[in-house]
mmCIF file of C-alpha atoms (C1' of nucleotides) in Angstrom:
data_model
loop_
_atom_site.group_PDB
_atom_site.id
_atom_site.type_symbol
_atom_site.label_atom_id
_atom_site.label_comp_id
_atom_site.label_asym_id
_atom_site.label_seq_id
_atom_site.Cartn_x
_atom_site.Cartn_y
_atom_site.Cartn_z
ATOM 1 C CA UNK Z 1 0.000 0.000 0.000
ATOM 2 C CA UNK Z 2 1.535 3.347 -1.177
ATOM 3 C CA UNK Z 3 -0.393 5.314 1.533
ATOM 4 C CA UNK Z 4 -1.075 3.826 4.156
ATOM 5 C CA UNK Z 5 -0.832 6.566 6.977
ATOM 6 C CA UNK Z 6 -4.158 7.427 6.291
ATOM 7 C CA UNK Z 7 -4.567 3.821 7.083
ATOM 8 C CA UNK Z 8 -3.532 3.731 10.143
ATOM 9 C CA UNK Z 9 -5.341 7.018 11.014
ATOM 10 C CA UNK Z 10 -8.803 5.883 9.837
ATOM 11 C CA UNK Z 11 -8.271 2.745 12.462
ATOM 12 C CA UNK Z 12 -7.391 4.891 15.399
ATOM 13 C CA UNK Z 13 -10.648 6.992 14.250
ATOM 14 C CA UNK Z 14 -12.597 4.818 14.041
ATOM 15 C CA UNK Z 15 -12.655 3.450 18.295
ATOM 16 C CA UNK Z 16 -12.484 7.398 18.865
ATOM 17 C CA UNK Z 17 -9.193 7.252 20.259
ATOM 18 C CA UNK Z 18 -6.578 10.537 20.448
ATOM 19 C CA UNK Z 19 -3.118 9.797 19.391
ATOM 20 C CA UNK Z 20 -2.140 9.865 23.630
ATOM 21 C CA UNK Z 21 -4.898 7.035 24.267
ATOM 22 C CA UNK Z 22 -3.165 5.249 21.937
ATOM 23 C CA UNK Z 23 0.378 6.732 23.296
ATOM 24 C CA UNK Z 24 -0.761 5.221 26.338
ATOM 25 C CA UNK Z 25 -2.386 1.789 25.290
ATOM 26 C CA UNK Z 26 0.519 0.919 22.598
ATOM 27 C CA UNK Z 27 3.578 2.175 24.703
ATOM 28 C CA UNK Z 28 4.412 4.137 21.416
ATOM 29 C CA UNK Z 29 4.956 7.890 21.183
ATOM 30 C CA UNK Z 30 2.608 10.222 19.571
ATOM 31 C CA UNK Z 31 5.140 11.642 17.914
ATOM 32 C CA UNK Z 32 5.577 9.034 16.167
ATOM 33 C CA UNK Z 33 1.971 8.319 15.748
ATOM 34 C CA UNK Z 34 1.470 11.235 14.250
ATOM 35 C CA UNK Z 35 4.571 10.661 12.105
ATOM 36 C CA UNK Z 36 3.152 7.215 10.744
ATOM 37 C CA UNK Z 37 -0.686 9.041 10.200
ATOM 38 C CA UNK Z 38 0.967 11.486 8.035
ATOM 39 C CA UNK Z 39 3.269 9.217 6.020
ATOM 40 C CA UNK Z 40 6.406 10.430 7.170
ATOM 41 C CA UNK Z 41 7.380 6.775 7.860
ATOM 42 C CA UNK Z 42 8.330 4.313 5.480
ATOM 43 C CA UNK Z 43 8.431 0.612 8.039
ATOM 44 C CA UNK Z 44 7.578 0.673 11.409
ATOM 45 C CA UNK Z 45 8.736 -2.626 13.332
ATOM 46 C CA UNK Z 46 7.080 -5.751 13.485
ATOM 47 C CA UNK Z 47 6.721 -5.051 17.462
ATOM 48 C CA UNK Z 48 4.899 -1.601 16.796
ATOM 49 C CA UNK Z 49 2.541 -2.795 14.182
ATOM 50 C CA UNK Z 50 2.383 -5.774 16.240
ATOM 51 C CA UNK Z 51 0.716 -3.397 19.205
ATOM 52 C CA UNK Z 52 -1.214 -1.317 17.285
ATOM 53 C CA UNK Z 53 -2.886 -4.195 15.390
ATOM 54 C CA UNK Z 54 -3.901 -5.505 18.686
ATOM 55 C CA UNK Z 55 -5.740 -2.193 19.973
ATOM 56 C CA UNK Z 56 -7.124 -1.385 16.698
ATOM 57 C CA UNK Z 57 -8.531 -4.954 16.387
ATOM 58 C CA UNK Z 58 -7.347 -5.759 12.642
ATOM 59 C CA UNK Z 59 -4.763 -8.730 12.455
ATOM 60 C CA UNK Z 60 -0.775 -8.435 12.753
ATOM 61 C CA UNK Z 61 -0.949 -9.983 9.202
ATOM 62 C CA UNK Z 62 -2.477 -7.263 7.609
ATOM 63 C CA UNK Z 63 -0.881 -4.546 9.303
ATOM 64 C CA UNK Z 64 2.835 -5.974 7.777
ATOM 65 C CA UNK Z 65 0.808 -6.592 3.950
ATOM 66 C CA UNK Z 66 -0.238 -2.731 4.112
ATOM 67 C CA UNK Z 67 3.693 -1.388 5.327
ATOM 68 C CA UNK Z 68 4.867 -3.633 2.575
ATOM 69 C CA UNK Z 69 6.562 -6.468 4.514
ATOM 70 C CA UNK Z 70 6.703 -10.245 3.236
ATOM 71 C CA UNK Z 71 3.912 -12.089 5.224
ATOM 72 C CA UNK Z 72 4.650 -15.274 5.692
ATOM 73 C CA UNK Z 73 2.805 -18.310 3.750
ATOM 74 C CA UNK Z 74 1.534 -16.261 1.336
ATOM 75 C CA UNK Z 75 2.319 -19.606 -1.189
ATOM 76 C CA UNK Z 76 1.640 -22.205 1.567
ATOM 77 C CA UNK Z 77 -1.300 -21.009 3.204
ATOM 78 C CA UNK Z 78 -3.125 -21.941 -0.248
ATOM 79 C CA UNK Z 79 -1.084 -25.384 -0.405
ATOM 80 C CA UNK Z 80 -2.026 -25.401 3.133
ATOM 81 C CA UNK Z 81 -5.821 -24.582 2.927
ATOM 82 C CA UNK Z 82 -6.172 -27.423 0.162
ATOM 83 C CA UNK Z 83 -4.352 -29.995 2.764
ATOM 84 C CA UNK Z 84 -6.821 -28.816 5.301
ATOM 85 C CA UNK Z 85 -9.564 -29.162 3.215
ATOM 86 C CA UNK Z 86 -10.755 -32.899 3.999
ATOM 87 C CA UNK Z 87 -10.718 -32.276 7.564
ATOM 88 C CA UNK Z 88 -12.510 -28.656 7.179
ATOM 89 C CA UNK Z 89 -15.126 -30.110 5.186
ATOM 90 C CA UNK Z 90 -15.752 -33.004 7.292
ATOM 91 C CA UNK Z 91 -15.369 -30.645 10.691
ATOM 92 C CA UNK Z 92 -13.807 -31.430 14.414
ATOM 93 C CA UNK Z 93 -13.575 -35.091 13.970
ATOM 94 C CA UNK Z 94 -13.570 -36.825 17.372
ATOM 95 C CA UNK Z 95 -10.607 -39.546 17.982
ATOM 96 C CA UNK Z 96 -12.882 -42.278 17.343
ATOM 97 C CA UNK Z 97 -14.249 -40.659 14.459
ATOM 98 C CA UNK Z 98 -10.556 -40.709 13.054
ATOM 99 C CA UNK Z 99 -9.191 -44.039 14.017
ATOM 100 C CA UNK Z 100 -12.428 -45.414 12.135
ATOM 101 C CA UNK Z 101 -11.352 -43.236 9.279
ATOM 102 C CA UNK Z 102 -8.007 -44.357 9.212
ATOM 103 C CA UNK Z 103 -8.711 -48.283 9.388
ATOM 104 C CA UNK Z 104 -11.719 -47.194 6.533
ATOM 105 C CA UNK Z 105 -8.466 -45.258 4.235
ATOM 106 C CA UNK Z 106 -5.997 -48.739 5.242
ATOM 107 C CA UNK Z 107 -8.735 -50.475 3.820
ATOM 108 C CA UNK Z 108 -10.113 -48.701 0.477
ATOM 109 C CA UNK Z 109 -6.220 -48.832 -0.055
ATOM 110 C CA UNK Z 110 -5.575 -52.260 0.520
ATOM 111 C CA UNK Z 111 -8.849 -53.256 -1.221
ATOM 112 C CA UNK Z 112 -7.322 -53.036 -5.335
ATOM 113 C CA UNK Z 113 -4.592 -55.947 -4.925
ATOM 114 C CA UNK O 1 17.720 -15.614 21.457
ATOM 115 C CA UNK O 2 20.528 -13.574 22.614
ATOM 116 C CA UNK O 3 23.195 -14.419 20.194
ATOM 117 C CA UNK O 4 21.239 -15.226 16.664
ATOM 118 C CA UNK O 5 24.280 -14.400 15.186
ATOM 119 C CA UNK O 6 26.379 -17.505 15.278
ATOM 120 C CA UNK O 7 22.864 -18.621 14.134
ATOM 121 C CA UNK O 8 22.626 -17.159 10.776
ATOM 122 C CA UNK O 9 26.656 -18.042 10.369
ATOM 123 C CA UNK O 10 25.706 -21.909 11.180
ATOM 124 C CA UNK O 11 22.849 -21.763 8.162
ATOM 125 C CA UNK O 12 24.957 -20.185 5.990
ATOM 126 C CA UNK O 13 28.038 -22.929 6.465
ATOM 127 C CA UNK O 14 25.441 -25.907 6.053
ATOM 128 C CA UNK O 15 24.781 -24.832 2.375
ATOM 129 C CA UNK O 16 28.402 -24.167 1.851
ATOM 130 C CA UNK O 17 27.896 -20.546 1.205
ATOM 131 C CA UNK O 18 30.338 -17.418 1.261
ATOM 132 C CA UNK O 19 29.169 -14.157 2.262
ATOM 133 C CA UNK O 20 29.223 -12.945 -1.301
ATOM 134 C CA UNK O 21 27.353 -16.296 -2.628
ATOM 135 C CA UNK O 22 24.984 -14.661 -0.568
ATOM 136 C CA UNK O 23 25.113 -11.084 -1.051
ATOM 137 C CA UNK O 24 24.395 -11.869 -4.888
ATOM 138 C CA UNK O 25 21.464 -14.327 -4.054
ATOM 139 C CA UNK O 26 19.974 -12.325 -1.573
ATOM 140 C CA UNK O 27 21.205 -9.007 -2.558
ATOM 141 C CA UNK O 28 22.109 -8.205 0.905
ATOM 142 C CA UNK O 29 25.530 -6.739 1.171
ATOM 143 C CA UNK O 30 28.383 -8.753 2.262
ATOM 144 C CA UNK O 31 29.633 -6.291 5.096
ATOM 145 C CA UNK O 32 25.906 -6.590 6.264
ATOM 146 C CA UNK O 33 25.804 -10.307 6.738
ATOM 147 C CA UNK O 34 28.963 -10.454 8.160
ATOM 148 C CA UNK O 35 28.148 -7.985 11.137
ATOM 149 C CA UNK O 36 24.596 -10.207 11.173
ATOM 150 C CA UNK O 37 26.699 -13.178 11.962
ATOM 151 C CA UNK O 38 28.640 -11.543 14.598
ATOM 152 C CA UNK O 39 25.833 -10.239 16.655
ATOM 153 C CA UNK O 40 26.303 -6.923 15.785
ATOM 154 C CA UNK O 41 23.103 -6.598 14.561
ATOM 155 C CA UNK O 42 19.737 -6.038 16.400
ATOM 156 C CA UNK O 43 16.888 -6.168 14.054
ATOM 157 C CA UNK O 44 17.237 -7.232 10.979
ATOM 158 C CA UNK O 45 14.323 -5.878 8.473
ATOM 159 C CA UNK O 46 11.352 -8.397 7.761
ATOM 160 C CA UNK O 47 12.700 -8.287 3.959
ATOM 161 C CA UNK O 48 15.948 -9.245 4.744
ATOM 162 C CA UNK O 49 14.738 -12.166 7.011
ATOM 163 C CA UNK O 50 12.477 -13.059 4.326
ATOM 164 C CA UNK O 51 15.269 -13.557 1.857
ATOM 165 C CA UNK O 52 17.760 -15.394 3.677
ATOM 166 C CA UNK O 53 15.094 -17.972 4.759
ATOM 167 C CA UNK O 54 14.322 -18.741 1.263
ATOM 168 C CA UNK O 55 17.800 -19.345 0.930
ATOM 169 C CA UNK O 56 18.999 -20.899 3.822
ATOM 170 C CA UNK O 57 15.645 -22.972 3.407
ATOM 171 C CA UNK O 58 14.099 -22.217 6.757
ATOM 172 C CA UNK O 59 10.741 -20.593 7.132
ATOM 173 C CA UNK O 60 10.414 -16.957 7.631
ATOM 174 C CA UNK O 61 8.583 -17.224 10.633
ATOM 175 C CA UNK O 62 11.404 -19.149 12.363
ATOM 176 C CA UNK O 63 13.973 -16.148 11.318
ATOM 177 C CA UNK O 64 11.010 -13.831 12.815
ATOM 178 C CA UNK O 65 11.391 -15.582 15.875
ATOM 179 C CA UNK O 66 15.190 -16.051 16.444
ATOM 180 C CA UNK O 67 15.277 -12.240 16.285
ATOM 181 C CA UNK O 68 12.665 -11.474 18.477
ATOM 182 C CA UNK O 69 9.964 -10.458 16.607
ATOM 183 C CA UNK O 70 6.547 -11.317 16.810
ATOM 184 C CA UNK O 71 5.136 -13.838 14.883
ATOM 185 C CA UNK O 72 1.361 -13.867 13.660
ATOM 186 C CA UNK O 73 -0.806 -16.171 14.964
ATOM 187 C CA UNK O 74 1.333 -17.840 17.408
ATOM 188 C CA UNK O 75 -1.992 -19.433 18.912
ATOM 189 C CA UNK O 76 -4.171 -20.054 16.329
ATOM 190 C CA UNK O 77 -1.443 -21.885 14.706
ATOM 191 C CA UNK O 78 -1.546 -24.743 17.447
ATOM 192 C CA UNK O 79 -5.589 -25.213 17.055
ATOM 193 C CA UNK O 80 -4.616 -25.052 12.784
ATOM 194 C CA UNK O 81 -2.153 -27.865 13.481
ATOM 195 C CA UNK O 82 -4.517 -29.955 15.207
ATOM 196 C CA UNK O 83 -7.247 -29.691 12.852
ATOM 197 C CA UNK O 84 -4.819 -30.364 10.106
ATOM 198 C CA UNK O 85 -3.618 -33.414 12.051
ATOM 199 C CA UNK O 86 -5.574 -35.788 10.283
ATOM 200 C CA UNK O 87 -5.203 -34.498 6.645
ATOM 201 C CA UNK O 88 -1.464 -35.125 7.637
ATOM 202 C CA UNK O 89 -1.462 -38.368 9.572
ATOM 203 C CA UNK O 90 -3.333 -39.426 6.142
ATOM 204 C CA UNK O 91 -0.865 -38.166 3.574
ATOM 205 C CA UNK O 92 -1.939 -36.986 0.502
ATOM 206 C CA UNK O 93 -5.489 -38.251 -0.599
ATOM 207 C CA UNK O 94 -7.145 -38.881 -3.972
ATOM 208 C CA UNK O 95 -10.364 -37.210 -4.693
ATOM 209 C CA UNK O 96 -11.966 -40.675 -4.707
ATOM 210 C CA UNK O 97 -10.543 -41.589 -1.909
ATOM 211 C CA UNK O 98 -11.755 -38.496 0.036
ATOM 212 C CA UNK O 99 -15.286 -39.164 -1.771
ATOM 213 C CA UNK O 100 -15.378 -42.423 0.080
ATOM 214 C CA UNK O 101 -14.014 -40.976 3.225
ATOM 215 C CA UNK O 102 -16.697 -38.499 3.675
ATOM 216 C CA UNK O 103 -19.663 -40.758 2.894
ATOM 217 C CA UNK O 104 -17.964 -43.500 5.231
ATOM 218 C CA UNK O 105 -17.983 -40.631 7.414
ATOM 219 C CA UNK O 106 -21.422 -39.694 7.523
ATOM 220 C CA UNK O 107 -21.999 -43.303 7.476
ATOM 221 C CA UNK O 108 -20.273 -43.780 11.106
ATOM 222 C CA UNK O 109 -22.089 -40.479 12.059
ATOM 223 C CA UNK O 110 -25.709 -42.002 11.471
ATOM 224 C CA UNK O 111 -25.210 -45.645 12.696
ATOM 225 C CA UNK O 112 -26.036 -44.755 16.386
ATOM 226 C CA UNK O 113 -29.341 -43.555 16.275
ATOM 227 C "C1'" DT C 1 57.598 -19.354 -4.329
ATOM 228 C "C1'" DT C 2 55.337 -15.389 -6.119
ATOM 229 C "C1'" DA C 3 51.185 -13.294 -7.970
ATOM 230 C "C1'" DT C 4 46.194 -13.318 -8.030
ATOM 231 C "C1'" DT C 5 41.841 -14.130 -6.199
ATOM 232 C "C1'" DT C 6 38.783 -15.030 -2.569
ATOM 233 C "C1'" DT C 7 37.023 -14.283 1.879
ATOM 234 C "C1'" DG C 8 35.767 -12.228 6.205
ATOM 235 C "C1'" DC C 9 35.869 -8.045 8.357
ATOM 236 C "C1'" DT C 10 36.114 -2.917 9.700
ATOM 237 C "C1'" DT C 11 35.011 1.668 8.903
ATOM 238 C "C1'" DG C 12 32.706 5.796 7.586
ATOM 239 C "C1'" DA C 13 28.363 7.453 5.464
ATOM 240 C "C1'" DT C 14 23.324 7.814 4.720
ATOM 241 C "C1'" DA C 15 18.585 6.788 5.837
ATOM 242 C "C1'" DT C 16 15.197 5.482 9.078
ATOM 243 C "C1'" DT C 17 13.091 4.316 13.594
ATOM 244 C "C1'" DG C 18 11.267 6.112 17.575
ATOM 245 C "C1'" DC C 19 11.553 9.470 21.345
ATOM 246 C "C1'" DA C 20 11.362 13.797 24.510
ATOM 247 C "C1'" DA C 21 10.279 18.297 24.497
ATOM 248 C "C1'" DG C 22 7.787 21.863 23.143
ATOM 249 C "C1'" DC C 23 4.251 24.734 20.391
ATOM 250 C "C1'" DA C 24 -0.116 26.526 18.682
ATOM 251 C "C1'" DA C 25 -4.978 25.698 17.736
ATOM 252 C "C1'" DA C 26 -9.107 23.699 19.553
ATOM 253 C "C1'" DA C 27 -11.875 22.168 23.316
ATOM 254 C "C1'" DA C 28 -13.321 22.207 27.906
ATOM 255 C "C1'" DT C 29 -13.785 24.406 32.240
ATOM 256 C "C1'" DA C 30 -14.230 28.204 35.438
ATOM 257 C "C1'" DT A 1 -14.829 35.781 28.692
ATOM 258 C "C1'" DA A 2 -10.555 34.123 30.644
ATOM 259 C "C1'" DT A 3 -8.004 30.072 32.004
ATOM 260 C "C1'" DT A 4 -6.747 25.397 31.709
ATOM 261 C "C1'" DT A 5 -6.448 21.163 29.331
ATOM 262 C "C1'" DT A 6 -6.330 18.452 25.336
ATOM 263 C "C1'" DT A 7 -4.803 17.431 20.875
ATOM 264 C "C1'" DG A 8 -2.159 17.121 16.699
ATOM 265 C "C1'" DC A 9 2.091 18.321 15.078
ATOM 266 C "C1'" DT A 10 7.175 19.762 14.351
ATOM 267 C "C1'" DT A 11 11.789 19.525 15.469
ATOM 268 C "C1'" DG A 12 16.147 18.004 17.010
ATOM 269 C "C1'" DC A 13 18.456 13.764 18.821
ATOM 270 C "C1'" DA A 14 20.230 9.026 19.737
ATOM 271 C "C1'" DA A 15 20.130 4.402 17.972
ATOM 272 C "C1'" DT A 16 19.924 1.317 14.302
ATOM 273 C "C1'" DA A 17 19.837 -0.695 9.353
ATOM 274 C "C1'" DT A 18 22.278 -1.080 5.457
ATOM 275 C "C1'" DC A 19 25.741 0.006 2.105
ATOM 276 C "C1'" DA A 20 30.258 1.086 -0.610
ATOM 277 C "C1'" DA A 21 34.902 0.981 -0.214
ATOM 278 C "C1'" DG A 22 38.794 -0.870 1.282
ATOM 279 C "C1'" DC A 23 42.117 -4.023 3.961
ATOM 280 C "C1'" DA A 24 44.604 -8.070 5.523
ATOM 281 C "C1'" DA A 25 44.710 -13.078 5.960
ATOM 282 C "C1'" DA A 26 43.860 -17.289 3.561
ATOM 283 C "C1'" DA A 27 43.340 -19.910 -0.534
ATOM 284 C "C1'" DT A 28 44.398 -20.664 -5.260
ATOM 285 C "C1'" DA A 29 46.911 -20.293 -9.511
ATOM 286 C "C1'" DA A 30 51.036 -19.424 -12.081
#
DNA sequence: TTATTTTGCTTGATATTGCAAGCAAAAATA
DNA sequence: TATTTTTGCTTGCAATATCAAGCAAAATAA
């Protein structure tokens, strides 16, 4: 995101806070705050953005995408989400639930020869 | 960790890397890496982390994490894993077979009653 | 062995993070 | 209305990230 001070500005707006509440809440200056609103700086840490995203309610994630950082998994999350997909589709599987579903796989697999 | 220095060094060694093999594939300067591996470093940027893990062939996260950073979803990643546990206990599955898994499934789910 | 190249490292230099201190306009209080 | 407080902002300043240039030891080639 090119400008993303605005960003950050429309979050703290948005659960009416002043830049000292969130001075206060986020251990970071509002100097610096105020810096970051106006786009007067270019990557904030990990631990700052790390804060904020936690009073402002939006994910960690998302604050590094919109500074521009590499988030991790972009690739695997997908690779990931289609691993996952079995057991999403078929929900929380109890242990019984599983061990039947193994023996059923050992089986369908064995069944060909 | 303290010293992530020796660290970085160790990765490098284990692909048999110099500091300039790596300068050119990560594009990170030599004089950089080498005060890096010598602990002379505090905070490496995300970017830089980023591309020495795909080089060293460790995940970004864990870089994230030997220099202190935070890393997202450090809980939800633990209830992911256990959800995924089946899908990986299982290995990769065919569509046919996951066809036959689901109906066995339901099947199992609707023999009680 | 001598000359060349490679390698790790140090040393300024520049840019950026993040802060403390302070300032002026706006808001709240007296 | 006059005074106090709040709020957003600017401005140095110290610390850090990162680099280009260069240097000396080690490795390699001649």
């Amino acid at each position: 995101m090119e400008n993303y001070g605005e960003y950050f500005k429309a979050l703290r707006e948005a659960k009416n806070m002043t830049l000292r509440d969130v001075e206060k809440a986020a251990d970071v200056s509002n100097a610096y705050l105020s810096q970051l609103e106006s786009g007067k700086v270019k990557q904030p840490s990990p631990l700052t953005l790390y804060k904020l995203a936690e009073i402002y309610g939006v994910s960690y994630e998302l604050l590094m995408e919109k500074v521009g950082y590499p988030i991790p998994n972009k690739e695997k999350k997908k690779e990931e989400a289609e691993k996952k997909s079995i057991a999403y589709r078929v929900g929380t599987i109890s242990n019984d639930e599983e061990l039947e579903l193994l023996n059923y796989l050992k089986f369908i697999r064995n069944r060909k020869k």
